[in-house]
């Protein structure tokens, strides 16, 4: 019997580094109850409150573990910028990397049954793999069997290439086990989540646009690059909507910053906020900020459907 079926509608969870609530969307869909949330960013807290009618506490570093309610599942997409390929690749010496120890502090006090964590791919190799060795060793000492998988959302019915490491850590002695999620590669592509009409400001009109591949490419579960502008650097590559989107980023440069560039109905453009919501598996009515802040919130978010996959990987 899957633990998700056994747990559904029964267990409490907490949502650390909550962002705009990707973990919470997943857990509440499964019938779980959120008993505590924490998010340091003021704007993200305001968005979270609008979505869930629940105002998260602030900086987890300033919250005593005794103030956090007892819970069965700890969820945390702990800050990834220090481990990101696009960032400075800092390790545990970076403050954001050290925030793992805030999770550990809560875990050691409350000893929940399960930890669901998410981070970027680079966490596997940063500092020569020492960061992962430290995480595994410290959680093992705290009494947990540590399981993790590098999963690409493109393989799980999300039309975005987004590789993330998902942790499913279970308290020893509970009888819980881990079974890696199997890809299903549903035929859904970027073209299936596009808006009918977009703001003119998303359209790129320049003389240096080059389309290298004409015609209609076969649909593919990956980004299909068909052109570029300028020198074709990051943020200057053009993709076709018959494929998947590139990874949405909280911060990135170039003309196609944060979303990438796509040839849609004969024009090259960036993606809208509503399109990005669909690419992250959020309902279009899920509240985010607008403009650059909204894109940043989505680029930092965790995909709810992928959290569900990680949760369903725990079996008994």
PDB file of C-alpha atoms in Angstrom:
ATOM      1  CA  UNK A   1       0.000   0.000   0.000  1.00  0.00           C
ATOM      2  CA  UNK A   2       1.318   3.443  -0.895  1.00  0.00           C
ATOM      3  CA  UNK A   3       1.941   5.712   2.066  1.00  0.00           C
ATOM      4  CA  UNK A   4       0.342   8.598   0.186  1.00  0.00           C
ATOM      5  CA  UNK A   5      -2.970   6.705   0.224  1.00  0.00           C
ATOM      6  CA  UNK A   6      -2.586   5.921   3.906  1.00  0.00           C
ATOM      7  CA  UNK A   7      -1.573   9.439   4.876  1.00  0.00           C
ATOM      8  CA  UNK A   8      -3.966  11.414   2.748  1.00  0.00           C
ATOM      9  CA  UNK A   9      -6.169  13.692   4.841  1.00  0.00           C
ATOM     10  CA  UNK A  10      -4.497  12.644   8.089  1.00  0.00           C
ATOM     11  CA  UNK A  11      -1.052  14.193   8.532  1.00  0.00           C
ATOM     12  CA  UNK A  12       0.140  17.714   9.333  1.00  0.00           C
ATOM     13  CA  UNK A  13       3.001  19.418   7.514  1.00  0.00           C
ATOM     14  CA  UNK A  14       5.083  22.566   7.781  1.00  0.00           C
ATOM     15  CA  UNK A  15       6.218  24.700   4.834  1.00  0.00           C
ATOM     16  CA  UNK A  16       9.687  26.221   5.258  1.00  0.00           C
ATOM     17  CA  UNK A  17      11.201  28.664   2.733  1.00  0.00           C
ATOM     18  CA  UNK A  18       7.641  28.658   1.465  1.00  0.00           C
ATOM     19  CA  UNK A  19       7.941  31.070  -1.475  1.00  0.00           C
ATOM     20  CA  UNK A  20       4.610  31.247  -3.289  1.00  0.00           C
ATOM     21  CA  UNK A  21       3.477  27.889  -1.944  1.00  0.00           C
ATOM     22  CA  UNK A  22       4.419  25.105  -4.372  1.00  0.00           C
ATOM     23  CA  UNK A  23       4.812  22.550  -1.592  1.00  0.00           C
ATOM     24  CA  UNK A  24       1.575  23.656   0.019  1.00  0.00           C
ATOM     25  CA  UNK A  25      -0.415  23.340  -3.211  1.00  0.00           C
ATOM     26  CA  UNK A  26       0.795  19.744  -3.544  1.00  0.00           C
ATOM     27  CA  UNK A  27       0.238  18.772   0.070  1.00  0.00           C
ATOM     28  CA  UNK A  28      -3.222  20.300   0.257  1.00  0.00           C
ATOM     29  CA  UNK A  29      -4.229  18.518  -2.942  1.00  0.00           C
ATOM     30  CA  UNK A  30      -3.285  15.327  -1.095  1.00  0.00           C
ATOM     31  CA  UNK A  31      -5.505  16.325   1.827  1.00  0.00           C
ATOM     32  CA  UNK A  32      -2.749  17.347   4.236  1.00  0.00           C
ATOM     33  CA  UNK A  33      -3.021  20.213   6.720  1.00  0.00           C
ATOM     34  CA  UNK A  34      -0.446  23.006   6.945  1.00  0.00           C
ATOM     35  CA  UNK A  35       0.226  23.950  10.571  1.00  0.00           C
ATOM     36  CA  UNK A  36       3.149  26.360  10.062  1.00  0.00           C
ATOM     37  CA  UNK A  37       4.850  28.291   7.263  1.00  0.00           C
ATOM     38  CA  UNK A  38       7.932  30.492   7.076  1.00  0.00           C
ATOM     39  CA  UNK A  39       9.271  32.783   4.334  1.00  0.00           C
ATOM     40  CA  UNK A  40      11.792  35.597   4.683  1.00  0.00           C
ATOM     41  CA  UNK A  41      10.791  37.600   1.582  1.00  0.00           C
ATOM     42  CA  UNK A  42       8.122  40.172   2.378  1.00  0.00           C
ATOM     43  CA  UNK A  43       6.583  40.176  -1.110  1.00  0.00           C
ATOM     44  CA  UNK A  44       6.402  36.377  -1.242  1.00  0.00           C
ATOM     45  CA  UNK A  45       4.723  36.377   2.179  1.00  0.00           C
ATOM     46  CA  UNK A  46       2.072  38.786   0.891  1.00  0.00           C
ATOM     47  CA  UNK A  47       1.417  36.575  -2.139  1.00  0.00           C
ATOM     48  CA  UNK A  48       1.296  33.465   0.050  1.00  0.00           C
ATOM     49  CA  UNK A  49      -1.257  35.123   2.334  1.00  0.00           C
ATOM     50  CA  UNK A  50      -3.471  35.954  -0.627  1.00  0.00           C
ATOM     51  CA  UNK A  51      -3.340  32.380  -1.908  1.00  0.00           C
ATOM     52  CA  UNK A  52      -3.824  30.531   1.380  1.00  0.00           C
ATOM     53  CA  UNK A  53      -5.250  33.102   3.789  1.00  0.00           C
ATOM     54  CA  UNK A  54      -2.254  32.357   5.994  1.00  0.00           C
ATOM     55  CA  UNK A  55       0.521  34.832   6.725  1.00  0.00           C
ATOM     56  CA  UNK A  56       3.871  33.002   7.024  1.00  0.00           C
ATOM     57  CA  UNK A  57       6.318  33.789   9.789  1.00  0.00           C
ATOM     58  CA  UNK A  58       9.533  35.500   8.718  1.00  0.00           C
ATOM     59  CA  UNK A  59      13.181  34.456   8.894  1.00  0.00           C
ATOM     60  CA  UNK A  60      13.427  30.854  10.094  1.00  0.00           C
ATOM     61  CA  UNK A  61      16.778  31.700  11.708  1.00  0.00           C
ATOM     62  CA  UNK A  62      14.912  33.838  14.239  1.00  0.00           C
ATOM     63  CA  UNK A  63      12.223  31.281  15.098  1.00  0.00           C
ATOM     64  CA  UNK A  64      12.724  28.939  18.030  1.00  0.00           C
ATOM     65  CA  UNK A  65      11.918  25.328  17.153  1.00  0.00           C
ATOM     66  CA  UNK A  66       9.623  25.210  20.206  1.00  0.00           C
ATOM     67  CA  UNK A  67       7.415  27.826  18.518  1.00  0.00           C
ATOM     68  CA  UNK A  68       6.779  25.507  15.559  1.00  0.00           C
ATOM     69  CA  UNK A  69       3.794  23.168  15.990  1.00  0.00           C
ATOM     70  CA  UNK A  70       4.272  19.426  16.072  1.00  0.00           C
ATOM     71  CA  UNK A  71       4.113  17.997  12.557  1.00  0.00           C
ATOM     72  CA  UNK A  72       4.507  14.775  10.598  1.00  0.00           C
ATOM     73  CA  UNK A  73       5.988  16.077   7.332  1.00  0.00           C
ATOM     74  CA  UNK A  74       8.554  18.833   6.881  1.00  0.00           C
ATOM     75  CA  UNK A  75       8.593  20.471   3.445  1.00  0.00           C
ATOM     76  CA  UNK A  76      11.397  22.788   2.366  1.00  0.00           C
ATOM     77  CA  UNK A  77      12.651  24.037  -0.965  1.00  0.00           C
ATOM     78  CA  UNK A  78      15.692  25.434   0.801  1.00  0.00           C
ATOM     79  CA  UNK A  79      17.341  28.374  -0.966  1.00  0.00           C
ATOM     80  CA  UNK A  80      19.175  27.168  -4.020  1.00  0.00           C
ATOM     81  CA  UNK A  81      21.011  30.219  -5.355  1.00  0.00           C
ATOM     82  CA  UNK A  82      24.217  29.346  -3.524  1.00  0.00           C
ATOM     83  CA  UNK A  83      24.236  25.963  -5.283  1.00  0.00           C
ATOM     84  CA  UNK A  84      22.989  27.179  -8.669  1.00  0.00           C
ATOM     85  CA  UNK A  85      24.943  26.839 -11.886  1.00  0.00           C
ATOM     86  CA  UNK A  86      23.682  30.316 -12.792  1.00  0.00           C
ATOM     87  CA  UNK A  87      24.853  31.711  -9.459  1.00  0.00           C
ATOM     88  CA  UNK A  88      28.217  31.780  -7.724  1.00  0.00           C
ATOM     89  CA  UNK A  89      28.153  28.065  -6.843  1.00  0.00           C
ATOM     90  CA  UNK A  90      28.715  28.740  -3.169  1.00  0.00           C
ATOM     91  CA  UNK A  91      28.601  25.824  -0.779  1.00  0.00           C
ATOM     92  CA  UNK A  92      27.901  25.556   2.922  1.00  0.00           C
ATOM     93  CA  UNK A  93      30.090  28.624   3.537  1.00  0.00           C
ATOM     94  CA  UNK A  94      27.451  30.722   1.779  1.00  0.00           C
ATOM     95  CA  UNK A  95      24.719  31.897   4.194  1.00  0.00           C
ATOM     96  CA  UNK A  96      22.051  30.432   1.939  1.00  0.00           C
ATOM     97  CA  UNK A  97      23.851  27.103   1.965  1.00  0.00           C
ATOM     98  CA  UNK A  98      23.993  27.184   5.759  1.00  0.00           C
ATOM     99  CA  UNK A  99      20.205  27.430   5.872  1.00  0.00           C
ATOM    100  CA  UNK A 100      20.186  23.641   5.604  1.00  0.00           C
ATOM    101  CA  UNK A 101      21.222  23.677   9.262  1.00  0.00           C
ATOM    102  CA  UNK A 102      18.022  25.562  10.106  1.00  0.00           C
ATOM    103  CA  UNK A 103      16.085  22.632   8.662  1.00  0.00           C
ATOM    104  CA  UNK A 104      18.255  20.267  10.685  1.00  0.00           C
ATOM    105  CA  UNK A 105      17.578  22.252  13.852  1.00  0.00           C
ATOM    106  CA  UNK A 106      13.822  21.866  13.401  1.00  0.00           C
ATOM    107  CA  UNK A 107      14.171  18.197  12.434  1.00  0.00           C
ATOM    108  CA  UNK A 108      16.232  17.344  15.521  1.00  0.00           C
ATOM    109  CA  UNK A 109      13.661  18.978  17.791  1.00  0.00           C
ATOM    110  CA  UNK A 110      10.429  17.673  16.228  1.00  0.00           C
ATOM    111  CA  UNK A 111      11.570  14.449  14.517  1.00  0.00           C
ATOM    112  CA  UNK A 112       8.850  14.359  11.811  1.00  0.00           C
ATOM    113  CA  UNK A 113       8.157  11.125   9.971  1.00  0.00           C
ATOM    114  CA  UNK A 114       9.160  12.428   6.545  1.00  0.00           C
ATOM    115  CA  UNK A 115      11.210  15.283   5.056  1.00  0.00           C
ATOM    116  CA  UNK A 116      10.420  16.432   1.516  1.00  0.00           C
ATOM    117  CA  UNK A 117      13.169  18.711   0.221  1.00  0.00           C
ATOM    118  CA  UNK A 118      14.045  20.209  -3.163  1.00  0.00           C
ATOM    119  CA  UNK A 119      17.130  21.858  -4.610  1.00  0.00           C
ATOM    120  CA  UNK A 120      18.964  22.495  -7.878  1.00  0.00           C
ATOM    121  CA  UNK A 121      20.974  19.875  -9.753  1.00  0.00           C
ATOM    122  CA  UNK A 122      24.284  21.506  -8.883  1.00  0.00           C
ATOM    123  CA  UNK A 123      23.888  20.611  -5.221  1.00  0.00           C
ATOM    124  CA  UNK A 124      25.060  17.112  -6.195  1.00  0.00           C
ATOM    125  CA  UNK A 125      28.522  18.279  -7.273  1.00  0.00           C
ATOM    126  CA  UNK A 126      29.240  21.626  -5.600  1.00  0.00           C
ATOM    127  CA  UNK A 127      32.346  21.612  -3.382  1.00  0.00           C
ATOM    128  CA  UNK A 128      33.362  18.351  -5.036  1.00  0.00           C
ATOM    129  CA  UNK A 129      30.296  16.589  -3.644  1.00  0.00           C
ATOM    130  CA  UNK A 130      31.088  17.548  -0.040  1.00  0.00           C
ATOM    131  CA  UNK A 131      27.811  19.444   0.378  1.00  0.00           C
ATOM    132  CA  UNK A 132      25.771  16.320  -0.383  1.00  0.00           C
ATOM    133  CA  UNK A 133      27.994  14.191   1.846  1.00  0.00           C
ATOM    134  CA  UNK A 134      27.404  16.651   4.678  1.00  0.00           C
ATOM    135  CA  UNK A 135      23.640  16.696   4.151  1.00  0.00           C
ATOM    136  CA  UNK A 136      23.454  12.904   4.082  1.00  0.00           C
ATOM    137  CA  UNK A 137      25.694  12.486   7.116  1.00  0.00           C
ATOM    138  CA  UNK A 138      23.871  15.031   9.267  1.00  0.00           C
ATOM    139  CA  UNK A 139      20.417  13.680   8.419  1.00  0.00           C
ATOM    140  CA  UNK A 140      21.633  10.131   9.048  1.00  0.00           C
ATOM    141  CA  UNK A 141      22.887  11.219  12.472  1.00  0.00           C
ATOM    142  CA  UNK A 142      19.475  12.784  13.109  1.00  0.00           C
ATOM    143  CA  UNK A 143      17.852   9.398  12.483  1.00  0.00           C
ATOM    144  CA  UNK A 144      16.784   9.535   8.837  1.00  0.00           C
ATOM    145  CA  UNK A 145      17.291   7.358   5.795  1.00  0.00           C
ATOM    146  CA  UNK A 146      18.154   9.798   3.018  1.00  0.00           C
ATOM    147  CA  UNK A 147      16.841   9.147  -0.493  1.00  0.00           C
ATOM    148  CA  UNK A 148      17.032  11.514  -3.425  1.00  0.00           C
ATOM    149  CA  UNK A 149      16.568  11.546  -7.170  1.00  0.00           C
ATOM    150  CA  UNK A 150      17.505  13.953  -9.924  1.00  0.00           C
ATOM    151  CA  UNK A 151      14.235  14.397 -11.820  1.00  0.00           C
ATOM    152  CA  UNK A 152      13.474  16.416 -14.939  1.00  0.00           C
ATOM    153  CA  UNK A 153       9.951  17.853 -15.035  1.00  0.00           C
ATOM    154  CA  UNK A 154       9.930  17.186 -18.810  1.00  0.00           C
ATOM    155  CA  UNK A 155       9.683  13.474 -18.009  1.00  0.00           C
ATOM    156  CA  UNK A 156       6.661  13.897 -15.740  1.00  0.00           C
ATOM    157  CA  UNK A 157       3.997  15.703 -17.734  1.00  0.00           C
ATOM    158  CA  UNK A 158       5.359  19.251 -17.318  1.00  0.00           C
ATOM    159  CA  UNK A 159       6.409  20.969 -20.599  1.00  0.00           C
ATOM    160  CA  UNK A 160       9.490  22.576 -19.068  1.00  0.00           C
ATOM    161  CA  UNK A 161      13.032  21.225 -18.867  1.00  0.00           C
ATOM    162  CA  UNK A 162      13.620  21.681 -15.160  1.00  0.00           C
ATOM    163  CA  UNK A 163      16.054  19.361 -13.421  1.00  0.00           C
ATOM    164  CA  UNK A 164      15.851  19.386  -9.647  1.00  0.00           C
ATOM    165  CA  UNK A 165      16.992  17.113  -6.844  1.00  0.00           C
ATOM    166  CA  UNK A 166      14.062  15.835  -4.783  1.00  0.00           C
ATOM    167  CA  UNK A 167      14.742  14.386  -1.353  1.00  0.00           C
ATOM    168  CA  UNK A 168      12.395  11.952   0.393  1.00  0.00           C
ATOM    169  CA  UNK A 169      13.920  11.295   3.807  1.00  0.00           C
ATOM    170  CA  UNK A 170      12.158   8.911   6.192  1.00  0.00           C
ATOM    171  CA  UNK A 171      12.659   8.447   9.895  1.00  0.00           C
ATOM    172  CA  UNK A 172      14.375   5.163  10.655  1.00  0.00           C
ATOM    173  CA  UNK A 173      12.283   2.457  12.236  1.00  0.00           C
ATOM    174  CA  UNK A 174       9.010   3.557  10.636  1.00  0.00           C
ATOM    175  CA  UNK A 175       8.915   0.832   7.989  1.00  0.00           C
ATOM    176  CA  UNK A 176       8.794   3.438   5.246  1.00  0.00           C
ATOM    177  CA  UNK A 177      10.795   2.820   2.067  1.00  0.00           C
ATOM    178  CA  UNK A 178      11.662   4.725  -1.097  1.00  0.00           C
ATOM    179  CA  UNK A 179      10.868   3.800  -4.679  1.00  0.00           C
ATOM    180  CA  UNK A 180      12.164   6.175  -7.355  1.00  0.00           C
ATOM    181  CA  UNK A 181       9.393   7.777  -9.442  1.00  0.00           C
ATOM    182  CA  UNK A 182       9.031   6.384 -12.955  1.00  0.00           C
ATOM    183  CA  UNK A 183       8.807   8.860 -15.873  1.00  0.00           C
ATOM    184  CA  UNK A 184       5.548   8.882 -17.809  1.00  0.00           C
ATOM    185  CA  UNK A 185       6.509  11.398 -20.546  1.00  0.00           C
ATOM    186  CA  UNK A 186       3.005  12.611 -21.308  1.00  0.00           C
ATOM    187  CA  UNK A 187       2.554  14.287 -24.666  1.00  0.00           C
ATOM    188  CA  UNK A 188       2.162  17.858 -23.502  1.00  0.00           C
ATOM    189  CA  UNK A 189       4.221  20.621 -25.092  1.00  0.00           C
ATOM    190  CA  UNK A 190       4.777  24.335 -24.730  1.00  0.00           C
ATOM    191  CA  UNK A 191       2.228  25.048 -27.468  1.00  0.00           C
ATOM    192  CA  UNK A 192      -0.443  23.424 -25.266  1.00  0.00           C
ATOM    193  CA  UNK A 193      -0.089  25.996 -22.461  1.00  0.00           C
ATOM    194  CA  UNK A 194       0.289  29.220 -24.449  1.00  0.00           C
ATOM    195  CA  UNK A 195      -2.084  32.174 -24.128  1.00  0.00           C
ATOM    196  CA  UNK A 196      -4.238  33.107 -27.106  1.00  0.00           C
ATOM    197  CA  UNK A 197      -3.152  36.739 -26.800  1.00  0.00           C
ATOM    198  CA  UNK A 198      -0.175  38.334 -25.052  1.00  0.00           C
ATOM    199  CA  UNK A 199       1.016  41.816 -24.218  1.00  0.00           C
ATOM    200  CA  UNK A 200       2.784  43.486 -27.132  1.00  0.00           C
ATOM    201  CA  UNK A 201       5.700  44.234 -24.786  1.00  0.00           C
ATOM    202  CA  UNK A 202       6.596  40.532 -24.766  1.00  0.00           C
ATOM    203  CA  UNK A 203       7.274  40.546 -28.511  1.00  0.00           C
ATOM    204  CA  UNK A 204      10.859  41.073 -29.672  1.00  0.00           C
ATOM    205  CA  UNK A 205      11.217  43.105 -32.863  1.00  0.00           C
ATOM    206  CA  UNK A 206      14.863  43.345 -33.935  1.00  0.00           C
ATOM    207  CA  UNK A 207      16.900  43.226 -37.121  1.00  0.00           C
ATOM    208  CA  UNK A 208      19.343  40.617 -35.839  1.00  0.00           C
ATOM    209  CA  UNK A 209      16.872  37.736 -35.405  1.00  0.00           C
ATOM    210  CA  UNK A 210      18.049  34.608 -37.245  1.00  0.00           C
ATOM    211  CA  UNK A 211      15.822  31.558 -37.692  1.00  0.00           C
ATOM    212  CA  UNK A 212      18.150  28.677 -38.550  1.00  0.00           C
ATOM    213  CA  UNK A 213      15.563  25.915 -38.983  1.00  0.00           C
ATOM    214  CA  UNK A 214      12.445  26.465 -41.064  1.00  0.00           C
ATOM    215  CA  UNK A 215       9.284  24.387 -41.021  1.00  0.00           C
ATOM    216  CA  UNK A 216       7.340  22.638 -38.303  1.00  0.00           C
ATOM    217  CA  UNK A 217       9.536  20.369 -36.169  1.00  0.00           C
ATOM    218  CA  UNK A 218       8.208  17.129 -34.742  1.00  0.00           C
ATOM    219  CA  UNK A 219       6.980  17.517 -31.140  1.00  0.00           C
ATOM    220  CA  UNK A 220       9.677  16.649 -28.601  1.00  0.00           C
ATOM    221  CA  UNK A 221       9.962  16.327 -24.827  1.00  0.00           C
ATOM    222  CA  UNK A 222      12.828  18.813 -24.779  1.00  0.00           C
ATOM    223  CA  UNK A 223      13.515  22.386 -25.906  1.00  0.00           C
ATOM    224  CA  UNK A 224      13.822  22.651 -29.694  1.00  0.00           C
ATOM    225  CA  UNK A 225      16.307  25.366 -30.611  1.00  0.00           C
ATOM    226  CA  UNK A 226      15.595  26.915 -33.999  1.00  0.00           C
ATOM    227  CA  UNK A 227      17.404  30.259 -34.013  1.00  0.00           C
ATOM    228  CA  UNK A 228      19.032  33.129 -32.174  1.00  0.00           C
ATOM    229  CA  UNK A 229      19.503  36.846 -32.053  1.00  0.00           C
ATOM    230  CA  UNK A 230      22.692  38.823 -31.579  1.00  0.00           C
ATOM    231  CA  UNK A 231      25.468  36.249 -30.915  1.00  0.00           C
ATOM    232  CA  UNK A 232      23.182  33.543 -29.536  1.00  0.00           C
ATOM    233  CA  UNK A 233      24.330  33.791 -25.949  1.00  0.00           C
ATOM    234  CA  UNK A 234      22.280  32.914 -22.904  1.00  0.00           C
ATOM    235  CA  UNK A 235      18.892  34.592 -23.207  1.00  0.00           C
ATOM    236  CA  UNK A 236      19.410  35.057 -26.965  1.00  0.00           C
ATOM    237  CA  UNK A 237      18.428  31.589 -28.199  1.00  0.00           C
ATOM    238  CA  UNK A 238      15.073  30.994 -29.873  1.00  0.00           C
ATOM    239  CA  UNK A 239      13.021  27.831 -29.390  1.00  0.00           C
ATOM    240  CA  UNK A 240       9.939  26.291 -30.995  1.00  0.00           C
ATOM    241  CA  UNK A 241       6.683  25.701 -29.031  1.00  0.00           C
ATOM    242  CA  UNK A 242       6.454  22.139 -30.390  1.00  0.00           C
ATOM    243  CA  UNK A 243       9.046  21.306 -27.747  1.00  0.00           C
ATOM    244  CA  UNK A 244       9.369  22.069 -24.070  1.00  0.00           C
ATOM    245  CA  UNK A 245      10.320  25.365 -22.480  1.00  0.00           C
ATOM    246  CA  UNK A 246      13.782  25.921 -21.107  1.00  0.00           C
ATOM    247  CA  UNK A 247      14.146  26.208 -17.337  1.00  0.00           C
ATOM    248  CA  UNK A 248      12.375  29.242 -15.930  1.00  0.00           C
ATOM    249  CA  UNK A 249      14.898  31.273 -13.955  1.00  0.00           C
ATOM    250  CA  UNK A 250      14.535  33.667 -11.055  1.00  0.00           C
ATOM    251  CA  UNK A 251      17.297  35.843 -12.478  1.00  0.00           C
ATOM    252  CA  UNK A 252      18.995  35.576 -15.845  1.00  0.00           C
ATOM    253  CA  UNK A 253      20.307  37.945 -18.477  1.00  0.00           C
ATOM    254  CA  UNK A 254      19.723  38.583 -22.133  1.00  0.00           C
ATOM    255  CA  UNK A 255      16.686  39.599 -24.142  1.00  0.00           C
ATOM    256  CA  UNK A 256      14.872  36.421 -23.145  1.00  0.00           C
ATOM    257  CA  UNK A 257      15.687  36.795 -19.485  1.00  0.00           C
ATOM    258  CA  UNK A 258      13.883  34.456 -17.076  1.00  0.00           C
ATOM    259  CA  UNK A 259      11.665  32.709 -19.688  1.00  0.00           C
ATOM    260  CA  UNK A 260      13.642  32.225 -22.878  1.00  0.00           C
ATOM    261  CA  UNK A 261      12.575  33.233 -26.407  1.00  0.00           C
ATOM    262  CA  UNK A 262      10.071  31.371 -28.586  1.00  0.00           C
ATOM    263  CA  UNK A 263       8.800  31.671 -32.165  1.00  0.00           C
ATOM    264  CA  UNK A 264       5.021  31.790 -31.723  1.00  0.00           C
ATOM    265  CA  UNK A 265       2.640  32.603 -34.587  1.00  0.00           C
ATOM    266  CA  UNK A 266       5.439  34.122 -36.626  1.00  0.00           C
ATOM    267  CA  UNK A 267       6.867  36.408 -33.924  1.00  0.00           C
ATOM    268  CA  UNK A 268       9.644  35.950 -31.407  1.00  0.00           C
ATOM    269  CA  UNK A 269       8.591  36.624 -27.840  1.00  0.00           C
ATOM    270  CA  UNK A 270       9.101  35.955 -24.173  1.00  0.00           C
ATOM    271  CA  UNK A 271       6.510  34.102 -22.121  1.00  0.00           C
ATOM    272  CA  UNK A 272       3.763  35.734 -20.066  1.00  0.00           C
ATOM    273  CA  UNK A 273       3.263  35.325 -16.318  1.00  0.00           C
ATOM    274  CA  UNK A 274       0.185  33.139 -16.910  1.00  0.00           C
ATOM    275  CA  UNK A 275       2.126  30.902 -19.304  1.00  0.00           C
ATOM    276  CA  UNK A 276       4.889  30.561 -16.711  1.00  0.00           C
ATOM    277  CA  UNK A 277       2.316  29.574 -14.096  1.00  0.00           C
ATOM    278  CA  UNK A 278       1.152  26.738 -16.326  1.00  0.00           C
ATOM    279  CA  UNK A 279       4.760  25.705 -16.944  1.00  0.00           C
ATOM    280  CA  UNK A 280       5.184  25.414 -13.171  1.00  0.00           C
ATOM    281  CA  UNK A 281       1.956  23.482 -12.723  1.00  0.00           C
ATOM    282  CA  UNK A 282       0.126  26.291 -10.924  1.00  0.00           C
ATOM    283  CA  UNK A 283      -3.435  27.284 -11.692  1.00  0.00           C
ATOM    284  CA  UNK A 284      -3.533  30.590 -13.594  1.00  0.00           C
ATOM    285  CA  UNK A 285      -5.532  32.012 -10.682  1.00  0.00           C
ATOM    286  CA  UNK A 286      -2.676  31.344  -8.273  1.00  0.00           C
ATOM    287  CA  UNK A 287      -1.541  34.792  -7.187  1.00  0.00           C
ATOM    288  CA  UNK A 288       1.931  36.098  -7.959  1.00  0.00           C
ATOM    289  CA  UNK A 289       3.294  39.586  -8.241  1.00  0.00           C
ATOM    290  CA  UNK A 290       3.464  41.130 -11.702  1.00  0.00           C
ATOM    291  CA  UNK A 291       6.492  42.103 -13.754  1.00  0.00           C
ATOM    292  CA  UNK A 292      10.033  41.066 -12.841  1.00  0.00           C
ATOM    293  CA  UNK A 293       9.067  40.183  -9.276  1.00  0.00           C
ATOM    294  CA  UNK A 294       6.386  37.782 -10.472  1.00  0.00           C
ATOM    295  CA  UNK A 295       8.791  36.049 -12.857  1.00  0.00           C
ATOM    296  CA  UNK A 296      11.341  35.800 -10.035  1.00  0.00           C
ATOM    297  CA  UNK A 297       8.762  34.224  -7.713  1.00  0.00           C
ATOM    298  CA  UNK A 298       7.871  31.610 -10.317  1.00  0.00           C
ATOM    299  CA  UNK A 299      11.516  30.929 -11.185  1.00  0.00           C
ATOM    300  CA  UNK A 300      12.216  30.279  -7.506  1.00  0.00           C
ATOM    301  CA  UNK A 301       9.141  28.097  -7.012  1.00  0.00           C
ATOM    302  CA  UNK A 302       8.857  24.335  -6.731  1.00  0.00           C
ATOM    303  CA  UNK A 303       6.529  22.489  -9.123  1.00  0.00           C
ATOM    304  CA  UNK A 304       3.603  21.087  -7.103  1.00  0.00           C
ATOM    305  CA  UNK A 305       3.204  18.004  -9.312  1.00  0.00           C
ATOM    306  CA  UNK A 306       6.859  17.113  -8.777  1.00  0.00           C
ATOM    307  CA  UNK A 307       6.439  17.385  -5.012  1.00  0.00           C
ATOM    308  CA  UNK A 308       3.562  14.929  -5.331  1.00  0.00           C
ATOM    309  CA  UNK A 309       5.850  12.560  -7.243  1.00  0.00           C
ATOM    310  CA  UNK A 310       8.411  12.773  -4.458  1.00  0.00           C
ATOM    311  CA  UNK A 311       5.715  12.136  -1.851  1.00  0.00           C
ATOM    312  CA  UNK A 312       4.362   9.157  -3.761  1.00  0.00           C
ATOM    313  CA  UNK A 313       7.856   7.683  -3.921  1.00  0.00           C
ATOM    314  CA  UNK A 314       7.532   6.761  -0.242  1.00  0.00           C
ATOM    315  CA  UNK A 315       6.013   3.305   0.154  1.00  0.00           C
ATOM    316  CA  UNK A 316       5.376   0.856   2.964  1.00  0.00           C
TER     317      UNK A 316
END
